[in-house]
Short mmCIF file of C-alpha atoms and ligand atoms in Angstrom, two decimals:
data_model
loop_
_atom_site.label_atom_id
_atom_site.label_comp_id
_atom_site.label_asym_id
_atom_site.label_seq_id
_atom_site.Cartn_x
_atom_site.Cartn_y
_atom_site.Cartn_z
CA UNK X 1 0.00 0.00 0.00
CA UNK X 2 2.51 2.19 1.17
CA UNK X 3 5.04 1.44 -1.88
CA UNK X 4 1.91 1.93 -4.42
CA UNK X 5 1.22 5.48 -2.96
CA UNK X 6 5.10 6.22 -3.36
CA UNK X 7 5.58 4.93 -6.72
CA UNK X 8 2.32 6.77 -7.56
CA UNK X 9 3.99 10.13 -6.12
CA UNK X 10 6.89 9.73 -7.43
CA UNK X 11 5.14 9.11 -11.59
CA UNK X 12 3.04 12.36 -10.60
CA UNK X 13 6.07 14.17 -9.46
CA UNK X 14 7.65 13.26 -12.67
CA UNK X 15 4.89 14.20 -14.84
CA UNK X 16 4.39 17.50 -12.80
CA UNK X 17 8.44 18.40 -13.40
CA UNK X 18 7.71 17.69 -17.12
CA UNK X 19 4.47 19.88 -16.98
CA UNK X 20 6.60 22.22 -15.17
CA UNK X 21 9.13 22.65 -17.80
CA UNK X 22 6.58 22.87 -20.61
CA UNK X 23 4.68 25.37 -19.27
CA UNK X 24 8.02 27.48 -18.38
CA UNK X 25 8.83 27.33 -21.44
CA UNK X 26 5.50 28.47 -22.90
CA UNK X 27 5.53 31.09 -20.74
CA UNK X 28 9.09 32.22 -21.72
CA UNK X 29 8.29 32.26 -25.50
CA UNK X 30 5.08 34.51 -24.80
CA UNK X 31 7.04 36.97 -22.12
CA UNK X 32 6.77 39.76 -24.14
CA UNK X 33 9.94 42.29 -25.11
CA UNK X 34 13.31 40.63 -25.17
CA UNK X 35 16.53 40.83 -23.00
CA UNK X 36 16.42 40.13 -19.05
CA UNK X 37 15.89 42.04 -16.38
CA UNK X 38 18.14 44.83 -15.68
CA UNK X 39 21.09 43.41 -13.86
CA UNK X 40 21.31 40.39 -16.12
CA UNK X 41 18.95 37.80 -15.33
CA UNK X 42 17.57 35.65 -17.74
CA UNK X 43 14.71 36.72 -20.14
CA UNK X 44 10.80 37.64 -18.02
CA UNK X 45 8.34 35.33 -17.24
CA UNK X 46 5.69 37.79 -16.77
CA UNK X 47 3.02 38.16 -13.81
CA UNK X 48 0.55 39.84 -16.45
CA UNK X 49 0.47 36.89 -19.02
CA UNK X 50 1.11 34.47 -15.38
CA UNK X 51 -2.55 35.84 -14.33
CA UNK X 52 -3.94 36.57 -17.41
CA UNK X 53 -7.81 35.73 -17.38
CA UNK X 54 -7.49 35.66 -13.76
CA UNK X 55 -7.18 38.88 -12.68
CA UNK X 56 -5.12 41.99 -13.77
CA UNK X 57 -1.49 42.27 -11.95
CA UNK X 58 0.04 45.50 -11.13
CA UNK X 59 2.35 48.21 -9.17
CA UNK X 60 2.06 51.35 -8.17
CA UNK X 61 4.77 53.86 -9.22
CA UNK X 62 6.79 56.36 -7.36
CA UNK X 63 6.68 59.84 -9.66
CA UNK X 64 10.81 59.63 -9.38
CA UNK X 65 10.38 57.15 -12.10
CA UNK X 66 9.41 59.31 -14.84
CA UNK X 67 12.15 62.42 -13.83
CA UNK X 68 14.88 60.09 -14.09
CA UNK X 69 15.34 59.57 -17.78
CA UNK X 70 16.07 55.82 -19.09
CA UNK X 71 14.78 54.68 -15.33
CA UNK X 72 14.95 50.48 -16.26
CA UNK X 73 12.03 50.07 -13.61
CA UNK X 74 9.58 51.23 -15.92
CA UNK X 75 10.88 48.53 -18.66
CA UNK X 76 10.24 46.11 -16.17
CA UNK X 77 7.17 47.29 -15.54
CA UNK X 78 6.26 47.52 -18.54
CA UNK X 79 6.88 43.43 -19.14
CA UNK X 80 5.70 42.44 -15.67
CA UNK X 81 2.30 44.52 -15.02
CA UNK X 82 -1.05 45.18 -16.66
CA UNK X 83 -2.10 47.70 -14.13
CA UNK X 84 -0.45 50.48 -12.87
CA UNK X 85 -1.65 53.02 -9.27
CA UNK X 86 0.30 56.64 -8.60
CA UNK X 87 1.92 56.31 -5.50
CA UNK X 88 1.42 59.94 -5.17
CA UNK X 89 1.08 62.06 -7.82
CA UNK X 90 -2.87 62.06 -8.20
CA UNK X 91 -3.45 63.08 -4.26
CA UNK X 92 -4.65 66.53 -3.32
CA UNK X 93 -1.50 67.72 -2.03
CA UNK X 94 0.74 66.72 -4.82
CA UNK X 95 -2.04 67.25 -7.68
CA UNK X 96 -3.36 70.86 -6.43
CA UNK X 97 -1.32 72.26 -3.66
CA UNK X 98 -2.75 75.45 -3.37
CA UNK X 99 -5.86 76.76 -5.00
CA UNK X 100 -5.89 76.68 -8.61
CA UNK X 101 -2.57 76.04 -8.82
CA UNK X 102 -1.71 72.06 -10.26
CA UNK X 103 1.21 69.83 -11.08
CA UNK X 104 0.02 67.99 -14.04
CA UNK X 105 3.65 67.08 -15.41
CA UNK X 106 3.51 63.87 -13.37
CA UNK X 107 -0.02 62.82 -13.41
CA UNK X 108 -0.09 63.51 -17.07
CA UNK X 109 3.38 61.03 -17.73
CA UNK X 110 2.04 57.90 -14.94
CA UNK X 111 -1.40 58.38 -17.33
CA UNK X 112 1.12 58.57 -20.41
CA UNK X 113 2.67 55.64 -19.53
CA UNK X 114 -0.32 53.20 -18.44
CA UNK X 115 -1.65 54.02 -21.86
CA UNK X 116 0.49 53.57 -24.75
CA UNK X 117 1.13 49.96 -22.74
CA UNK X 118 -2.49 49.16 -22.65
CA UNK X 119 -3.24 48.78 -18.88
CA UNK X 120 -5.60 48.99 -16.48
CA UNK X 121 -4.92 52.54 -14.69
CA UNK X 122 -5.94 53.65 -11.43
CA UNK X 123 -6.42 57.04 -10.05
CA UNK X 124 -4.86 56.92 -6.19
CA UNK X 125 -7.10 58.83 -4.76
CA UNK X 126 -9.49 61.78 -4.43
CA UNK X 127 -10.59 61.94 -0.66
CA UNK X 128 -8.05 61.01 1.99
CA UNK X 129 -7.27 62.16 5.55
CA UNK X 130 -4.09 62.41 5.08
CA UNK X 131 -1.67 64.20 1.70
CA UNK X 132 -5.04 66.61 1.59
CA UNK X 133 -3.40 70.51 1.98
CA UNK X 134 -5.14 72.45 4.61
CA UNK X 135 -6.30 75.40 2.00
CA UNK X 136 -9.13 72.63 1.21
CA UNK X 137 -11.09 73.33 3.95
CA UNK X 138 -10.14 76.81 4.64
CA UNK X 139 -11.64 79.87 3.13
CA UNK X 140 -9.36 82.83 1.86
CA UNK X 141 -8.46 84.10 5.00
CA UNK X 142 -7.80 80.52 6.39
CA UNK X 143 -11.45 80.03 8.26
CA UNK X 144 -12.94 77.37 8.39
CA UNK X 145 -15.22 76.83 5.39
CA UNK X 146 -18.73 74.77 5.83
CA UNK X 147 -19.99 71.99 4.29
CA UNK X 148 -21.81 73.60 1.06
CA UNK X 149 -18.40 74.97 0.13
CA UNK X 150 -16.35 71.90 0.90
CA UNK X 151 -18.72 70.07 -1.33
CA UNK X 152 -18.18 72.47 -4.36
CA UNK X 153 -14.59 71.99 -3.66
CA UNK X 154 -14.53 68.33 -4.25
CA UNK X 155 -16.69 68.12 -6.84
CA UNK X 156 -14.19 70.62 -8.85
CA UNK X 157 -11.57 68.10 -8.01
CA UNK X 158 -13.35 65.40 -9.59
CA UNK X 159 -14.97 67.33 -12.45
CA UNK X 160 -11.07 68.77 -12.90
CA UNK X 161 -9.25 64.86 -12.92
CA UNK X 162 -12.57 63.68 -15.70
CA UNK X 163 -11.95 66.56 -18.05
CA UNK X 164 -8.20 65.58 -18.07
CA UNK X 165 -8.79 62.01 -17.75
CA UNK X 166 -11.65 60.82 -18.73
CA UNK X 167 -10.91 58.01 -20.45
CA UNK X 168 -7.69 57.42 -19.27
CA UNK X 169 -8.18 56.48 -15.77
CA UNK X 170 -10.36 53.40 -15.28
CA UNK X 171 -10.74 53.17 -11.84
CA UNK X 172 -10.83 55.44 -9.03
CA UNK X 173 -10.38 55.17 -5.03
CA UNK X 174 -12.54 57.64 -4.53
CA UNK X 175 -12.38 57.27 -0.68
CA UNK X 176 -9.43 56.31 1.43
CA UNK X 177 -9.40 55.04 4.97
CA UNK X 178 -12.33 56.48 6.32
CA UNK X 179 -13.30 53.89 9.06
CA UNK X 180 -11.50 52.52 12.24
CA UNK X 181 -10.59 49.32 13.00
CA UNK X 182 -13.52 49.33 15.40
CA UNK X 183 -16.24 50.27 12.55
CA UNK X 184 -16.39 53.91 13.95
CA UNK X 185 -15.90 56.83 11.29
CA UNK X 186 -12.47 57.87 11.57
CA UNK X 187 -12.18 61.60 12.99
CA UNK X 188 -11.12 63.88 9.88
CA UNK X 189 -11.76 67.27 8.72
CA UNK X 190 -13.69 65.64 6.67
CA UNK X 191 -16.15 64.23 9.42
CA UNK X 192 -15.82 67.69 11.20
CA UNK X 193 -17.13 69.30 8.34
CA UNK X 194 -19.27 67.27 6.40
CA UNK X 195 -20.63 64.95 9.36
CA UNK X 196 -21.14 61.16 9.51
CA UNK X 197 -22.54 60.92 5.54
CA UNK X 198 -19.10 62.01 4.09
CA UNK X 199 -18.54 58.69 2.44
CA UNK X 200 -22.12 58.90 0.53
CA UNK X 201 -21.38 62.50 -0.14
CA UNK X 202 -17.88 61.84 -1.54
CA UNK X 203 -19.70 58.70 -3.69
CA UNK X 204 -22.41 60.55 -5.15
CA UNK X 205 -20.17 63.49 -6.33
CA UNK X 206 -17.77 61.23 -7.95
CA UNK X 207 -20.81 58.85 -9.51
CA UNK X 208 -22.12 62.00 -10.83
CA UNK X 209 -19.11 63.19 -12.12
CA UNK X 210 -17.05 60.36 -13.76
CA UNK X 211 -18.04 57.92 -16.16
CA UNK X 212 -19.99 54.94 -15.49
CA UNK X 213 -17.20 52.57 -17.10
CA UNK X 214 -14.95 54.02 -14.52
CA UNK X 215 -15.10 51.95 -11.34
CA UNK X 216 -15.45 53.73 -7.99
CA UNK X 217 -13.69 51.84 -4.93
CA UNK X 218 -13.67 52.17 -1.04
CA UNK X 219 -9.73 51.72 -0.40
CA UNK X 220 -8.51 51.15 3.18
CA UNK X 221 -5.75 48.88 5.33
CA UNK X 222 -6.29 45.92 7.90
CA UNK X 223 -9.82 45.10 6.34
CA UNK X 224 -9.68 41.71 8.05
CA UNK X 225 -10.48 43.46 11.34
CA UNK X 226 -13.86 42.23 12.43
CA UNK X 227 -15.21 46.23 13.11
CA UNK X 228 -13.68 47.83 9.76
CA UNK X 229 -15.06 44.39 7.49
CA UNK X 230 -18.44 44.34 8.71
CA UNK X 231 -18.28 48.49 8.69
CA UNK X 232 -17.26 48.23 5.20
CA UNK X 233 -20.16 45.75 4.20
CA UNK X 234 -23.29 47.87 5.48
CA UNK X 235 -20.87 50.92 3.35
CA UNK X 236 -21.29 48.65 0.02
CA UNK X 237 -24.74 47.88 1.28
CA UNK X 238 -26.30 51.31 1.69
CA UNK X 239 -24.81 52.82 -0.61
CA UNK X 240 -26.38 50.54 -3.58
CA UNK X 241 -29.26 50.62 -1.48
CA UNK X 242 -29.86 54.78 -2.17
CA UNK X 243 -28.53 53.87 -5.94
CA UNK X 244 -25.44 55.51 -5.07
CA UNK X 245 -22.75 54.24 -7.49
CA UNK X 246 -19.65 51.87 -6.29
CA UNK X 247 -18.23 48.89 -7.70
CA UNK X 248 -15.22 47.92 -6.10
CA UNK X 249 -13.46 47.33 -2.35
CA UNK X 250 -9.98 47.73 -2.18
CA UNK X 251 -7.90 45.58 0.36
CA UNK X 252 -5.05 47.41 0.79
CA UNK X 253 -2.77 43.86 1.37
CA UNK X 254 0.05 45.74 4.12
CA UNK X 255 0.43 42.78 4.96
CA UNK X 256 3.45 40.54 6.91
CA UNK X 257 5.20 37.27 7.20
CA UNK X 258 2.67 36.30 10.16
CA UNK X 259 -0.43 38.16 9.55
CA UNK X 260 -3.10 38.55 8.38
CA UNK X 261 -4.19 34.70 8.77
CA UNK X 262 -5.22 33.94 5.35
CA UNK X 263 -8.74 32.25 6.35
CA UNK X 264 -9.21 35.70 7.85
CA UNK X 265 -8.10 37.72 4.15
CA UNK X 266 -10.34 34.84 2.83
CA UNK X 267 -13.46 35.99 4.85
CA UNK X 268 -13.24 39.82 3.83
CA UNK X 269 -12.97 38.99 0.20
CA UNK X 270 -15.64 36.66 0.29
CA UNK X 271 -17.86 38.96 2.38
CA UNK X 272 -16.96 42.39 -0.06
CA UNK X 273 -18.20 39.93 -3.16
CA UNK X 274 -21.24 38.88 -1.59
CA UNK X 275 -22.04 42.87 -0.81
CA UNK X 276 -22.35 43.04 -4.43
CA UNK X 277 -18.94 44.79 -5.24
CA UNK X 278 -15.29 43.35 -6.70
CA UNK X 279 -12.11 43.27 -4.84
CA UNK X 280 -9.00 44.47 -5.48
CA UNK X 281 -5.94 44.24 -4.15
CA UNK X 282 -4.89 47.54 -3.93
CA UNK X 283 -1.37 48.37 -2.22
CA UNK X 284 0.07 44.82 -1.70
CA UNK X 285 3.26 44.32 -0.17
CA UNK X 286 4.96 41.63 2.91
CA UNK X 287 7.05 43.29 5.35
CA UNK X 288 9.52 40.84 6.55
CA UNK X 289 11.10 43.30 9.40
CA UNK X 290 10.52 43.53 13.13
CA UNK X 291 7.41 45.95 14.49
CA UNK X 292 6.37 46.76 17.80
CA UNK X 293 3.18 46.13 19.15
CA UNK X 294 0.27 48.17 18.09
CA UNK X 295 2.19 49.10 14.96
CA UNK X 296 0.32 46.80 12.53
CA UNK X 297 -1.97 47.74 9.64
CA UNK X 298 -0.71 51.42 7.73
CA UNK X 299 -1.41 54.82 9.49
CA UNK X 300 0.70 56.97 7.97
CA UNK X 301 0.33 59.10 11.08
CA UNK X 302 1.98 56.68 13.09
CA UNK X 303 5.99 56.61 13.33
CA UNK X 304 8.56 54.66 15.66
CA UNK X 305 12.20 55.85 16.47
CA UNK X 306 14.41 53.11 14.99
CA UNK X 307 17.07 51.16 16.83
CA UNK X 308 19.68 48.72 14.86
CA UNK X 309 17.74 45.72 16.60
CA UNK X 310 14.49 46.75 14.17
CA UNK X 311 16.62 47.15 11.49
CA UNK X 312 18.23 43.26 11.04
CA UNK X 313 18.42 42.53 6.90
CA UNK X 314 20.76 45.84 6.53
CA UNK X 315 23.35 43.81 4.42
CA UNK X 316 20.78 41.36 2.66
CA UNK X 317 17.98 39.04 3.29
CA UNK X 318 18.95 35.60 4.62
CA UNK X 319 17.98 32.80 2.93
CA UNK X 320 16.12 31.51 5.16
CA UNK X 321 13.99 34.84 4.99
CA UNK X 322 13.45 34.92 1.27
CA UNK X 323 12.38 31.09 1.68
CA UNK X 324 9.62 32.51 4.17
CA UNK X 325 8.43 35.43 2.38
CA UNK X 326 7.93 33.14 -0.99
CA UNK X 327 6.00 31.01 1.08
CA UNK X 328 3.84 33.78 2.33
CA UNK X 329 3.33 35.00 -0.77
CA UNK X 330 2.36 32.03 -2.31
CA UNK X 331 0.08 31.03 0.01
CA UNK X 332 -1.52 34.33 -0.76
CA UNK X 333 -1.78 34.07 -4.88
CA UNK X 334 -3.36 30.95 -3.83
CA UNK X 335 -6.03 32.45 -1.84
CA UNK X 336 -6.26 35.00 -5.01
CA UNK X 337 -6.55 32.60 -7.85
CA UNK X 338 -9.20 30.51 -4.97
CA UNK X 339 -11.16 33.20 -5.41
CA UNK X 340 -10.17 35.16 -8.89
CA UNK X 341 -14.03 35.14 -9.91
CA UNK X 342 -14.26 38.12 -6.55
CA UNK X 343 -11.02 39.81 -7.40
CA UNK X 344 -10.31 41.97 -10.72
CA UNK X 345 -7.00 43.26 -9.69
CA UNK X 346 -4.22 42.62 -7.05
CA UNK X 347 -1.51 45.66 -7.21
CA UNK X 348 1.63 45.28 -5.36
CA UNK X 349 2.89 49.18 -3.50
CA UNK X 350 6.36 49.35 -5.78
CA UNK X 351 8.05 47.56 -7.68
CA UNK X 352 11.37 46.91 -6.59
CA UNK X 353 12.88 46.83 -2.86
CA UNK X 354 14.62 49.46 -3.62
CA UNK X 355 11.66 52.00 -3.82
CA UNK X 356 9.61 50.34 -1.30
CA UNK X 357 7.55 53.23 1.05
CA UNK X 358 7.91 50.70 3.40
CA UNK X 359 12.07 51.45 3.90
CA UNK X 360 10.65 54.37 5.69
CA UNK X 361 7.61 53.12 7.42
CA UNK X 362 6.65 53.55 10.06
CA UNK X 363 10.53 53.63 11.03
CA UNK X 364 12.98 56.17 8.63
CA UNK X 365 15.77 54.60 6.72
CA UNK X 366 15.44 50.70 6.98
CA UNK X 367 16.19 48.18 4.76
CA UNK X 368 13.29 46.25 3.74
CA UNK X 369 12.30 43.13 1.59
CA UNK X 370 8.51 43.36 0.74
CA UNK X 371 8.08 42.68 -3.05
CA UNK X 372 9.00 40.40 -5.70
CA UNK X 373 12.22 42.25 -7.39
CA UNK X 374 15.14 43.05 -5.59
CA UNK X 375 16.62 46.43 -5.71
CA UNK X 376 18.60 45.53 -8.94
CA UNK X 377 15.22 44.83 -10.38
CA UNK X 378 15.69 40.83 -10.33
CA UNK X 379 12.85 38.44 -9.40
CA UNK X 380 13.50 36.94 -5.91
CA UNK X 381 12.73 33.51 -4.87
CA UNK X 382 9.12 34.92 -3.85
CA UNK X 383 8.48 35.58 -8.00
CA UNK X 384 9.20 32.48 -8.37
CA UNK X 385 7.02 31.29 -5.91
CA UNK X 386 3.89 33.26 -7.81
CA UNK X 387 4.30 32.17 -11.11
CA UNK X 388 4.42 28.75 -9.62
CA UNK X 389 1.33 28.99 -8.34
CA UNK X 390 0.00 30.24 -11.39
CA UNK X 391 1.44 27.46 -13.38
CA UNK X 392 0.26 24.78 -11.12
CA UNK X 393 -3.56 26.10 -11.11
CA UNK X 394 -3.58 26.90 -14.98
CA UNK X 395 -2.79 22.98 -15.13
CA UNK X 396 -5.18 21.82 -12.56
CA UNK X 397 -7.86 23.50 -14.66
CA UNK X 398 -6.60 21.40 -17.84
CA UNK X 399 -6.28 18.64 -16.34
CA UNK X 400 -10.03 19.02 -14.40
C1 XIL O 501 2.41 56.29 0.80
C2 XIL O 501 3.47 56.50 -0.28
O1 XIL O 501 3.92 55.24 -0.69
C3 XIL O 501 4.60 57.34 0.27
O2 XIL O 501 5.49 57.67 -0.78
C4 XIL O 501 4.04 58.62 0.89
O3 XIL O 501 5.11 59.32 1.51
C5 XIL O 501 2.97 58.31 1.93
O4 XIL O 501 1.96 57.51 1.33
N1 XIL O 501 -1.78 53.75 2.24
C6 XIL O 501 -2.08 54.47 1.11
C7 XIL O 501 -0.99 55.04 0.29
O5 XIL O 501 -3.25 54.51 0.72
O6 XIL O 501 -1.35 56.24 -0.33
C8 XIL O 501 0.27 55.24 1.12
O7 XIL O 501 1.30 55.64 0.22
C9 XIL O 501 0.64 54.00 1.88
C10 XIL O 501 -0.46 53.61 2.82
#
């Protein structure tokens, strides 16, 4: 009995290592562009074509990218991803620092560049607590301004990013971390101002405003919190119930070696679909280095004083490491492709180590590991690990 099972492991592991090479080299001869990565590696297997029919695969990009001129990042890009998110150049601050006054240059290139490669773009984001100047909710003399004006306000932000971008941008957080991990609103000028409806308000402006092929998302961190889910679901809930347009939930995905549990990622997906809206995977990314307590999930507001014991990986990441994170984040494009009828996108927050927000989060000037290219710009083990997974369930499905 025993010796059947092994022998019969043994022809399936054989047939899977033949599958295996097959299919890598299928997927090689339909990588698109030639050459390697930049620091040499051998020629892309690509995420996009990896998940293609799935769900759409992207990063976000820092503006730096498009000031530096012949930046290789956005080749890679460019061969890896099928959707693209501004990391900040489409936020209040950065878009329209002071009234009337706006930096198009970078908006207009991350748009630019999403286009002439055919992706899925997404505008990051029109109503946030935080990257939002203060001249927003003050009048010219720097009152306070009440909630009629602050409404005309952000409805000329939105009608201002459709004339530009109308069809350029197909999908919008139009709200960003509004609710506590306890389901309460979080307290904002926002709330101040426009009271416990802001959401709906900030909704109905940007349903009226945009087109209806562009989809309108919640976006927020640590939505496997019991509070924030279930806070999230009567959101979805009430707002389709007043006919109040949104089609999408973004999970942010700040996510780390040890948590979130993924039955616990599995339940938040699940519930978001069954409100009636898609998920995406907005701002994915694994940090592998140490945190205190009570630093978990992605307040920008928060920050910690660093000492060399939180900063371990300085010189590289051990082996041992890498072999963790490409566990993690296979276990996690597991759950994804599990459920890749719910989830239309899953964006990861950078593209390479090296640009990672998350070297300065919530401590300044660390060395950190979170994505799938190193900071040449070469797939790590935990690439690997992905396209594995996407290789073994594309032949699962054949083979059903
Ligand atoms: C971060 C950017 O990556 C940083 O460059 C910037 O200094 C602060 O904001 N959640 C969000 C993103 O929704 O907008 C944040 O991006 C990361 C946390």
């Amino acid at each position: 009995m025993r010796e059947e099972s092994e022998v019969a492991m043994i022809g399936n592991v054989a047939t899977m290592a033949l599958v295996g090479v097959l299919v890598a080299v299928s997927l090689c001869s339909c990588a698109s562009g030639a050459g390697g990565e930049p620091g040499g590696a051998p020629p892309a297997r690509s995420l996009k074509d990896a998940f293609a029919g799935r769900f759409h695969v992207g990063a976000a990009l820092g503006g730096g990218l498009f000031r530096e001129p012949g930046q290789p990042t956005l080749g890679l890009v460019a061969r890896q991803f099928g959707t693209i998110s501004p990391e900040n150049v489409l936020k209040w601050g950065p878009f329209n620092p002071r009234s009337r006054v706006y930096n198009h240059e970078g908006a207009d290139a991350f748009v630019k560049f999403g286009r002439r490669n055919g992706m899925f773009v997404v505008g990051h984001v029109l109503f946030w607590h935080s990257q939002t100047p203060d001249w927003v909710f003050e009048d010219s003399r720097g009152k306070p301004i009440g909630r009629e004006a602050l409404l005309k306000r952000m409805r000329e932000r939105v009608r201002h990013v459709a004339s530009r971008y109308r069809k350029h941008i197909d999908a919008w957080d139009v709200v960003n971390e509004a609710i506590l991990d306890n389901g309460k609103m979080r307290k904002s000028k926002w709330l101040e101002v426009l009271g416990d409806g802001w959401i709906e308000d900030a909704f109905r402006i940007a349903g009226e405003e945009l087109p209806r092929s562009t989809k309108l998302l919640y976006n927020d961190y640590s939505m496997t919190m019991r509070g924030r889910r279930d806070a999230v679901v009567r959101l979805v809930r009430e707002l389709k119930r007043k006919k109040i347009r949104i089609d999408g939930v973004g999970m942010q995905g700040h996510w780390s070696l040890g948590g979130p549990r993924i039955r616990d990622i599995e339940k938040s997906i699940v519930a978001f679909h069954e409100a009636g809206v898609d998920v995406h995977i907005t701002e994915l990314d694994v940090d592998v280095l140490p945190r205190k307590a009570g630093m978990w999930g992605a307040d920008v507001a928060k920050r910690l004083e660093g000492d060399p014991t939180m900063d371990p990986y300085r010189d590289g990441l051990p082996e041992e490491m890498q072999r963790k994170l490409a566990k993690r984040y296979a276990d996690l494009f597991g759950l994804f492709l599990k459920h890749s009828d719910k989830i239309e996108r899953v964006t990861f927050w950078g593209v390479t180590d090296r640009h990672s927000w998350l070297n300065n989060w919530p401590i300044k000037g660390r060395t950190n590991y979170p994505l799938l290219f190193d900071r040449e710009g070469r797939p790590k083990p935990a690439f690997d690990a992905v396209i594995n997974v996407a290789r073994d369930s594309a032949e699962a499905v054949k083979t059903r």
